[in-house]
Short mmCIF file of C-alpha atoms in Angstrom, two decimals:
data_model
loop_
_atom_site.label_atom_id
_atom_site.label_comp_id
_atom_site.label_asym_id
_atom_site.label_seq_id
_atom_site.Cartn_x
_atom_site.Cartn_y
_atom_site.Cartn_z
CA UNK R 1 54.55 -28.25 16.62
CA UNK R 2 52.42 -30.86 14.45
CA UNK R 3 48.84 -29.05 13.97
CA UNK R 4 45.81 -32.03 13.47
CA UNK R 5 43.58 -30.07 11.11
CA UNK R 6 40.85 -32.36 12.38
CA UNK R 7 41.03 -30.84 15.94
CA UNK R 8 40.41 -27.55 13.98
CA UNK R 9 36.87 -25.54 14.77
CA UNK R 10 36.26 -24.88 11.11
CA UNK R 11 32.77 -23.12 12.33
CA UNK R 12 35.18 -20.67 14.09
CA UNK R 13 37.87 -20.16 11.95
CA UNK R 14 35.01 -19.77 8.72
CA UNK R 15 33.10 -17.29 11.30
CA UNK R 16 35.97 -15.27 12.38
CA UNK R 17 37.32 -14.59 8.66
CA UNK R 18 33.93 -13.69 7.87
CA UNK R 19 34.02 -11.10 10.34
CA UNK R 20 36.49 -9.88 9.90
CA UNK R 21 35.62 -9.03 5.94
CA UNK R 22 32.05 -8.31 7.35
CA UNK R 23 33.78 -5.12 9.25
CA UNK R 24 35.22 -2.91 6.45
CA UNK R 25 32.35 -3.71 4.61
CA UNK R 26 29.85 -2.35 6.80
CA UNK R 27 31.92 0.81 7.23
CA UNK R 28 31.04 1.21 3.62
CA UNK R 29 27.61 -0.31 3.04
CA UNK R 30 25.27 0.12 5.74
CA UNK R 31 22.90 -2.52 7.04
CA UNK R 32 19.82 -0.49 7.46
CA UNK R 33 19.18 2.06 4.98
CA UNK R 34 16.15 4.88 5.43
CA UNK R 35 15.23 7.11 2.59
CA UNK R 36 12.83 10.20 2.99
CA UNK R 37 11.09 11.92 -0.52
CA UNK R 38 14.02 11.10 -3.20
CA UNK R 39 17.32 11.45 -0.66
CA UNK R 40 15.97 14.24 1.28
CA UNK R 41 16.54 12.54 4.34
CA UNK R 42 18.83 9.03 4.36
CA UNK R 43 19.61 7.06 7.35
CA UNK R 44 22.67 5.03 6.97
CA UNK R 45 22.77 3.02 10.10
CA UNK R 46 24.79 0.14 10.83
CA UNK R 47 26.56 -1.16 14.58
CA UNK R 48 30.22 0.32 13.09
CA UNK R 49 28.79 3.73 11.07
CA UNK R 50 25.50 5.18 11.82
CA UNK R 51 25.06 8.22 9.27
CA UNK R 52 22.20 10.94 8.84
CA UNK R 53 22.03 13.20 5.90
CA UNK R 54 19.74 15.83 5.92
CA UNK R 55 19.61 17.47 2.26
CA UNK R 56 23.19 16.80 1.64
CA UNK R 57 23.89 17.69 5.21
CA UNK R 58 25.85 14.61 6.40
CA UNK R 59 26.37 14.24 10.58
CA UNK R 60 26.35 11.66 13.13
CA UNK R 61 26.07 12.08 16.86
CA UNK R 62 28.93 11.76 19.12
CA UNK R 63 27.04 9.27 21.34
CA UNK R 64 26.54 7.14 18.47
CA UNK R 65 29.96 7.63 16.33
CA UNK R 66 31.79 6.39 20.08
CA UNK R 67 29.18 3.19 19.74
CA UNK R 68 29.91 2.53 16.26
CA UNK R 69 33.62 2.35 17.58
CA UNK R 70 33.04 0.15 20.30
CA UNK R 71 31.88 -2.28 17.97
CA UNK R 72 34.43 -1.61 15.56
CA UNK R 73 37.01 -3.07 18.15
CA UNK R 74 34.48 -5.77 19.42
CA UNK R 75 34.17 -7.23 15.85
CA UNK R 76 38.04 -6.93 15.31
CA UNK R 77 38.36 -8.36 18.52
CA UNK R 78 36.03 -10.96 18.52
CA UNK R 79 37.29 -12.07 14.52
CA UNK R 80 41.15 -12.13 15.97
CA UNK R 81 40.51 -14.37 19.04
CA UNK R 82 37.83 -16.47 17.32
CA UNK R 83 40.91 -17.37 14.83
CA UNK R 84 43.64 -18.12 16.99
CA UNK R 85 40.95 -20.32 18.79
CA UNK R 86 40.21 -22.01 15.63
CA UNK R 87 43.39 -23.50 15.62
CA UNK R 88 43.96 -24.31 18.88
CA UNK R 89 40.65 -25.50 20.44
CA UNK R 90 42.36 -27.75 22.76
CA UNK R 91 44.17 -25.72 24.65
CA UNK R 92 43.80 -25.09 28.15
CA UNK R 93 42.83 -21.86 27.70
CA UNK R 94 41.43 -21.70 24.48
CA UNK R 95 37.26 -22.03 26.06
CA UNK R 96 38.41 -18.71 27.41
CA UNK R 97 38.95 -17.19 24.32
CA UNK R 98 35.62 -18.77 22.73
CA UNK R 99 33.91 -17.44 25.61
CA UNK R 100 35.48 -13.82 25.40
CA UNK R 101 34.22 -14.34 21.27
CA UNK R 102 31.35 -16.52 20.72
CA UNK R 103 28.27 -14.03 21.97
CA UNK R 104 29.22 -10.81 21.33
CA UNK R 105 28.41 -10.82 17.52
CA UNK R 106 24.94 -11.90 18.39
CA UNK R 107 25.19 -9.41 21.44
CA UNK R 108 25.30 -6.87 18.47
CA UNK R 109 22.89 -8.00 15.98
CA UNK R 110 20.49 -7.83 19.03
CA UNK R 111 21.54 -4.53 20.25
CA UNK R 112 21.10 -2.87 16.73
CA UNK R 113 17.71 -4.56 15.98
CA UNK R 114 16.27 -3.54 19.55
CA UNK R 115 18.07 -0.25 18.91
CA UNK R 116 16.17 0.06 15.54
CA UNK R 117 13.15 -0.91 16.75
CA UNK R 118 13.41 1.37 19.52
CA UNK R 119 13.85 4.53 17.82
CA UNK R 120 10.91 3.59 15.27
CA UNK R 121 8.84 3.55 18.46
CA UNK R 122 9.92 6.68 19.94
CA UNK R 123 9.50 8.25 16.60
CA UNK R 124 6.24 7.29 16.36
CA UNK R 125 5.09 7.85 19.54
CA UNK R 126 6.61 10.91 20.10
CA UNK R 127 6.30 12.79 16.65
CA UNK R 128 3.90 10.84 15.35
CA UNK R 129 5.68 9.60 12.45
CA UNK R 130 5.72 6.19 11.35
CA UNK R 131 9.01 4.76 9.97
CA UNK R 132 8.41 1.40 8.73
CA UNK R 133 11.55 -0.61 9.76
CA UNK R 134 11.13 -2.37 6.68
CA UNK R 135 9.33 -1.69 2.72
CA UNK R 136 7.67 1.83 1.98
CA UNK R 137 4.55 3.81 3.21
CA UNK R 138 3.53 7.30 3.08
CA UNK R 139 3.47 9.10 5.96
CA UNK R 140 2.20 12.57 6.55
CA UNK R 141 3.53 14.92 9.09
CA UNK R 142 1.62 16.49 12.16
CA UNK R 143 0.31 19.98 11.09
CA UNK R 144 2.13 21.23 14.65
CA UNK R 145 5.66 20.49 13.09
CA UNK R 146 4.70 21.81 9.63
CA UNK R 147 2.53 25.31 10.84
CA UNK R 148 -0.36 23.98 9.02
CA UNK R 149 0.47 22.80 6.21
CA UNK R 150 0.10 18.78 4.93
CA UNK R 151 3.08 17.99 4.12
CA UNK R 152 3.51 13.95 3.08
CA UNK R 153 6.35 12.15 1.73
CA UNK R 154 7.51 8.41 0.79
CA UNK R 155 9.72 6.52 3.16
CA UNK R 156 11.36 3.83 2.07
CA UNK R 157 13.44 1.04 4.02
CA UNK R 158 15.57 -1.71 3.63
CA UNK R 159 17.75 -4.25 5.29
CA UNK R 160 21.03 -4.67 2.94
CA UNK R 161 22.82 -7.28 2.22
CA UNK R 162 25.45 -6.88 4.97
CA UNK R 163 22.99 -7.47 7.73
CA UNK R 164 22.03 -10.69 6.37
CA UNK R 165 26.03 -12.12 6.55
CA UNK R 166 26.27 -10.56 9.94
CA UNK R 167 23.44 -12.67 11.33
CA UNK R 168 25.13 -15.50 9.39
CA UNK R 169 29.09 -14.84 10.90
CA UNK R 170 26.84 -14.68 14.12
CA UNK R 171 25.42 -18.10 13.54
CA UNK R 172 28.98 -19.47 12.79
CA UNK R 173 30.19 -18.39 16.07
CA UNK R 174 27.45 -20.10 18.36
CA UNK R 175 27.56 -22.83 16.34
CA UNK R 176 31.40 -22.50 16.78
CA UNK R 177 30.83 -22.89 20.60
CA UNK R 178 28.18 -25.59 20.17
CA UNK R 179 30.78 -27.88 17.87
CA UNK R 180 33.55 -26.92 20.79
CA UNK R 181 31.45 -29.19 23.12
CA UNK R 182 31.79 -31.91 20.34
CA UNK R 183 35.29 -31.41 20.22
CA UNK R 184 36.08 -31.27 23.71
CA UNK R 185 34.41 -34.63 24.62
CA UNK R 186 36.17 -36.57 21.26
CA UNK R 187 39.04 -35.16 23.10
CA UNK R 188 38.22 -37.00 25.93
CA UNK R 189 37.15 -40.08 24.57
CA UNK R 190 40.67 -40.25 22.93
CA UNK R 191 42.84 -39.52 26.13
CA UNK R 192 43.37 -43.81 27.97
CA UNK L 1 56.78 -25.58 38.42
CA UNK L 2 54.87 -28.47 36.62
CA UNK L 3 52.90 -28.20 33.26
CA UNK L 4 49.81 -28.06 35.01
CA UNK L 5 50.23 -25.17 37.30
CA UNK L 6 52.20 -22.93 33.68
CA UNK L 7 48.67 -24.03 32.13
CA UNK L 8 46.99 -22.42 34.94
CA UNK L 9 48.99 -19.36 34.82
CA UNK L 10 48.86 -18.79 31.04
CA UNK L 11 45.05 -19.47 31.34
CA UNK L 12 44.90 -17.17 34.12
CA UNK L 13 46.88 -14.57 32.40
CA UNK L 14 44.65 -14.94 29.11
CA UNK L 15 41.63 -14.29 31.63
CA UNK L 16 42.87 -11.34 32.64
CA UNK L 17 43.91 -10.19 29.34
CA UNK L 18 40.50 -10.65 27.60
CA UNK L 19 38.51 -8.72 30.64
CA UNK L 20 40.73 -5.60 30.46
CA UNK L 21 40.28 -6.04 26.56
CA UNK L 22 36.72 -5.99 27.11
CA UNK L 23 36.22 -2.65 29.38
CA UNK L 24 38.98 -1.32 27.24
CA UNK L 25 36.77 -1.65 23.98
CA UNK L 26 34.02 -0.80 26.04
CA UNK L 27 34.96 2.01 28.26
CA UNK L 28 37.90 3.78 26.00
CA UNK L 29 35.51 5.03 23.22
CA UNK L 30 32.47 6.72 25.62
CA UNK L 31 35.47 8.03 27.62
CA UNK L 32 37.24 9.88 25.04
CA UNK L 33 33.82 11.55 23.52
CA UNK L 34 33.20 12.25 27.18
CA UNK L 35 36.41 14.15 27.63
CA UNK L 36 36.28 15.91 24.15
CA UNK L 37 32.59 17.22 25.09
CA UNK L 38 33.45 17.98 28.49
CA UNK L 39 32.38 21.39 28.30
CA UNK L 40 29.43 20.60 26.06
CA UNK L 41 27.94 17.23 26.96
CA UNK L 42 24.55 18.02 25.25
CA UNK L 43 26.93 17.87 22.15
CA UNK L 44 27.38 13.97 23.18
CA UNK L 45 23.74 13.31 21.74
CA UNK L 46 22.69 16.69 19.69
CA UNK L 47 25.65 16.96 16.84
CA UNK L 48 26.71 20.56 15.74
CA UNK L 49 25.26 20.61 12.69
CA UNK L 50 21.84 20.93 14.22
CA UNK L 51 23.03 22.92 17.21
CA UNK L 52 23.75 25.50 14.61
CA UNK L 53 20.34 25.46 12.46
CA UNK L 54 18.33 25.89 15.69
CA UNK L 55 20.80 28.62 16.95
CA UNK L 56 20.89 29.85 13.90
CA UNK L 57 24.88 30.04 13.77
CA UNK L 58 26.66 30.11 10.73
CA UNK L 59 26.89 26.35 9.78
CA UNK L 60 29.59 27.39 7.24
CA UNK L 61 32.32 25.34 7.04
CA UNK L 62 36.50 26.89 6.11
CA UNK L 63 35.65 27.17 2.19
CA UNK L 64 32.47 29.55 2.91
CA UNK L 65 29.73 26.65 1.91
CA UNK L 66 27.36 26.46 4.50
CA UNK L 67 24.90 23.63 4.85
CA UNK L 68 21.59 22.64 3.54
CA UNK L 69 19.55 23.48 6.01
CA UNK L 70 21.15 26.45 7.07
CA UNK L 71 21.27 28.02 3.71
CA UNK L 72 17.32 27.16 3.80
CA UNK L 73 16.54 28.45 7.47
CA UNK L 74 18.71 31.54 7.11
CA UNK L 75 19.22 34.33 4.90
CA UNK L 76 20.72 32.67 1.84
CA UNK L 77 17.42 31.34 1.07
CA UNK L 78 15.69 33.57 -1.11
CA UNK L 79 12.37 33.63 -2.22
CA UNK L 80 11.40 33.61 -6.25
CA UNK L 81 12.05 36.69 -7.66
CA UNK L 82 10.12 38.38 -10.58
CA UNK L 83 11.49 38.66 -14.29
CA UNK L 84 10.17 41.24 -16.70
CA UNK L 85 6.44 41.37 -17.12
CA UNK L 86 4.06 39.47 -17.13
CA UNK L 87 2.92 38.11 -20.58
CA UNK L 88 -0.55 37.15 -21.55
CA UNK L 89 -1.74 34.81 -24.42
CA UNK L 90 -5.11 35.60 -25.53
CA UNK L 91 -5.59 32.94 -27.36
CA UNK L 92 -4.80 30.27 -24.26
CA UNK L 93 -6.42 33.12 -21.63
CA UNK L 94 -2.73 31.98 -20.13
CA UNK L 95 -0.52 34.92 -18.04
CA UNK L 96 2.84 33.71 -18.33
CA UNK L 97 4.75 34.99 -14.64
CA UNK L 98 8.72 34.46 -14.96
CA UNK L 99 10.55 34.23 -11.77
CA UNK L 100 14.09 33.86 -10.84
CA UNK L 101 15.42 31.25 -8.22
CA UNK L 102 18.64 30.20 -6.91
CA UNK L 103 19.16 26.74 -5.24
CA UNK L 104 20.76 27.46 -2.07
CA UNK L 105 21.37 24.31 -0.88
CA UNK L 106 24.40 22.12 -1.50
CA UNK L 107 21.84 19.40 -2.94
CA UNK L 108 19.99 19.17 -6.27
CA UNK L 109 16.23 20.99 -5.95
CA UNK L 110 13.52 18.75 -8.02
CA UNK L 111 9.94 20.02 -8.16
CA UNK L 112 7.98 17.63 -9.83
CA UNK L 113 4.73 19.70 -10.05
CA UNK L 114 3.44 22.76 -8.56
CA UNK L 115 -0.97 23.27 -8.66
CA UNK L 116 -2.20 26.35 -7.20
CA UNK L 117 -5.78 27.97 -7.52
CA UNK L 118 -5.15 31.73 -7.21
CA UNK L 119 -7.71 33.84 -5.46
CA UNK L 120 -7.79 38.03 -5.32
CA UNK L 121 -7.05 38.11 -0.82
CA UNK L 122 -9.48 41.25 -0.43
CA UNK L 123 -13.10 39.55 -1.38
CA UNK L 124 -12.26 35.51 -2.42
CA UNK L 125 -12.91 36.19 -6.22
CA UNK L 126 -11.63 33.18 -8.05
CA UNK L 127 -9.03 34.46 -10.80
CA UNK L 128 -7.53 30.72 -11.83
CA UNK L 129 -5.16 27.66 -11.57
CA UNK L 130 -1.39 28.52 -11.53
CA UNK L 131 1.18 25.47 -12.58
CA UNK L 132 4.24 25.47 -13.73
CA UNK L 133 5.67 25.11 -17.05
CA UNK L 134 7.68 21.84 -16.88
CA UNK L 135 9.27 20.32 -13.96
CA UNK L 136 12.24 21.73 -12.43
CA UNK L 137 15.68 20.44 -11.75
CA UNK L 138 18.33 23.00 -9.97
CA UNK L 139 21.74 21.63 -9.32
CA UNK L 140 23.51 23.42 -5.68
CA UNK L 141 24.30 27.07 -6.65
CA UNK L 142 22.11 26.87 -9.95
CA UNK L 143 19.98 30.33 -10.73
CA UNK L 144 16.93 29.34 -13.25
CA UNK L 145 14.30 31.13 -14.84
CA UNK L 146 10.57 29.54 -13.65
CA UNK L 147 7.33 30.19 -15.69
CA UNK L 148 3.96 29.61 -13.78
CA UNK L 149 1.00 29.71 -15.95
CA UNK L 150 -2.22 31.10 -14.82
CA UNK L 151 -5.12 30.16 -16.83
CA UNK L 152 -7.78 32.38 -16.57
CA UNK L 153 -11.65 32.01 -17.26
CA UNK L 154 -13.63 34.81 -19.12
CA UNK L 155 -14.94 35.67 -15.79
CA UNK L 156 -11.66 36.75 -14.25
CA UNK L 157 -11.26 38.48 -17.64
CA UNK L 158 -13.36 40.28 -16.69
CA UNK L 159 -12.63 40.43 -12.83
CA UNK L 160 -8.98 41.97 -14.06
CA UNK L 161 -10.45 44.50 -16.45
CA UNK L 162 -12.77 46.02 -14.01
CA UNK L 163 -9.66 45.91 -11.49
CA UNK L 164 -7.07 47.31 -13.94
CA UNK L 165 -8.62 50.50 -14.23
CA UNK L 166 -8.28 51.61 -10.47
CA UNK L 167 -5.00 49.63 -10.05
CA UNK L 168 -2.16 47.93 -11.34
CA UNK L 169 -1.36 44.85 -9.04
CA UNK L 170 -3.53 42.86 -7.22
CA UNK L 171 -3.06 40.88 -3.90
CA UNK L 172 -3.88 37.46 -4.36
CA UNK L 173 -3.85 34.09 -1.80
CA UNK L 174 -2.71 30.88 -3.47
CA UNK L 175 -5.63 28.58 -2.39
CA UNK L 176 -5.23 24.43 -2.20
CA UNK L 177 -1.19 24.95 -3.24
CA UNK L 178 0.14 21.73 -4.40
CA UNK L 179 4.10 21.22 -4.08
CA UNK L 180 5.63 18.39 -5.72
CA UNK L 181 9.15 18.60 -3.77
CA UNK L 182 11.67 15.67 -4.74
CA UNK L 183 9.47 13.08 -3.10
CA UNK L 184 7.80 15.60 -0.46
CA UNK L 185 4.32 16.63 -0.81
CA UNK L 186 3.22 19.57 0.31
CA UNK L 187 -0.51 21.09 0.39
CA UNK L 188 -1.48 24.47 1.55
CA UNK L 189 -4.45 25.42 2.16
CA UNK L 190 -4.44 28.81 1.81
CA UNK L 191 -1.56 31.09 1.41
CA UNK L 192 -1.06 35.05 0.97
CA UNK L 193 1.66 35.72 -1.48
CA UNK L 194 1.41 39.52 -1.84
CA UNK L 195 0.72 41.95 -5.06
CA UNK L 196 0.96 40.80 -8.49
CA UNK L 197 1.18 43.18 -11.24
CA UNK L 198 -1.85 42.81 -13.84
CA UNK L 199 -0.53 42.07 -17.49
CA UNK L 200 -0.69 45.74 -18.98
CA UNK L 201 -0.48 45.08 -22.29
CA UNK L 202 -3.79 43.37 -22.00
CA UNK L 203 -5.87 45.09 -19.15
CA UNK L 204 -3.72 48.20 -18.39
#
């Protein structure tokens, strides 16, 4: 079989390999990162390993560990089929396999920022604590949590660098699915 | 069977293939938490580690460390103990109180600063500020020795003579108690910490 490099979705094939390096990585470096007081408290949360340690007490909900493996697979997933449809974008069957790929990344991304933004409201408007999504503040606790003492400490927050390619590798694939169009109607133009 | 209708099929059969992938990825992951908390679904959302520290359960894990918090909450956590006497400098009108504390917690302990004004509990008489020597670094396990200076003024001299005679401790309230906790802030207002013994060698 003679493969035409120019019928090729680079977009895809450029998107799924970054994926699919984006995926260990964010096992290892999170894309949100919370500190409370100097590591008291640190929030490690990213869609494929959401960590909380609590003075060197490290845990992570069961809810949350079975969500970080969902996307796990949907990233694997999504990077596997968004190659093999790189190189065969002409295929009869290959807008399935853009379709089953293309959104889900950005699915994520959303998910995790409404998810973030979520909990910071809930947090404040339950406990009364204000956790800045992103840079530092001081926040003191209610005196009904600390039995009357004022207790304040320094919160500190940061998108890392790993959050940054993911919205990138999320870009790639729409603009994968947007340059499959283009593809698809060159395609056309060529068949007499 | 033309290529047309095999191109339907395979397209059909890569249809099917990605929606079973997708409630696969989706499904398979809630479903086996769900099955290994079936008898504990709460556990689903609260993790063990805090079940235990509001249960109070023994957080330990095989090797006999328990955690942090638990080691705080619980009975591990032990308050500053004395050392020895008190010493006082009469040049500096400084009582020199040595205490003994073990980190319980599997973390490093920093206090940065501690500011106290100390006050006799019984009738509010002002005795002086309490701080501590130097700040304080405890690595997990780690038993140091901590020095909090109280600086007296002549009037609590004074105050402590008088007392000395009748009695040889003295219950005092740490008043506007400033705690300098790795990062954490803490302020009492006003806080009873029981009898401390009056330097001897310098009002007994």
């Amino acid at each position: 079989m003679k493969m035409n490099v120019k019928q090729f979705n680079w977009f895809a094939l450029v998107g799924g390999i970054l994926l699919l390096i984006l995926l260990p990585i964010s096992i290892y470096v999170s894309w949100w990162k919370l500190t409370v007081g100097e590591n008291l408290v640190t929030v490690n949360a990213s869609p494929v390993n959401t960590n909380f340690n609590l003075m060197g007490t490290q845990f992570s909900p069961a809810l949350v560990w079975a969500a970080n493996l969902t996307s796990i697979l949907t990233f694997l997933a999504c990077g596997i089929i968004m190659l093999i449809y790189a190189f065969i974008p002409s295929k009869p069957y290959s807008k399935d396999l853009l379709s089953f790929a293309y959104r889900k990344p950005l699915y994520i991304v959303i998910i995790y920022i409404a998810a973030l933004l979520i909990t910071a409201f809930i947090t404040q408007s339950a406990l009364g604590i204000g956790v800045p999504i992103s840079g530092t503040s001081t926040i003191a606790l209610p005196q009904n949590l600390t039995m009357g003492a004022h207790i304040s400490v320094v919160i500190s927050s940061a998108f890392q660098w790993p959050f940054w390619l993911a919205i990138v590798a999320a870009g790639l694939f729409i603009t994968a699915r947007i340059y499959h169009t283009k593809l698809s109607s060159s395609a056309l133009k060529q068949t007499p | 069977m033309n290529i047309q209708s095999k191109g339907y099929d395979r397209m059909k059969k890569v249809k099917i293939f990605l929606t079973l992938l997708t409630i696969a990825i989706v499904v398979a992951p809630i479903a086996i938490e769900v099955l290994l908390y079936h008898d504990n679904l709460l556990g689903l959302i609260i993790p063990s580690e805090i079940t235990d520290i509001v249960t109070g359960n023994d957080g330990g894990n095989s090797n006999g460390n328990s955690n942090g918090l638990d080691s705080l909450l619980n009975s591990e956590f032990e308050m500053p103990q004395p050392v020895g006497d008190p010493h006082y400098d009469p040049a500096t009108k400084t009582v020199a109180y040595t205490f003994s504390f073990t980190n319980p917690l599997p973390t490093a302990i920093e206090v940065d600063d501690v500011r106290a004004g100390i006050i006799s509990h019984n009738d509010g008489f002002f005795i002086g500020n309490m701080t501590i020597d130097e700040p304080l670094k405890l690595d997990p396990g780690q038993t140091a020795d901590i020095t909090a200076l109280l600086i007296l003024s002549d009037d609590a001299i004074n105050y402590l003579e008088t007392r000395s005679e009748t009695q040889s401790s003295i219950n005092i309230d740490l008043v506007d108690l400033n705690v300098n906790l790795a990062g954490l802030q803490v302020q009492l207002d006003r806080q009873n910490v029981g009898d401390f013994d009056i330097p001897s060698q310098v009002f007994g």
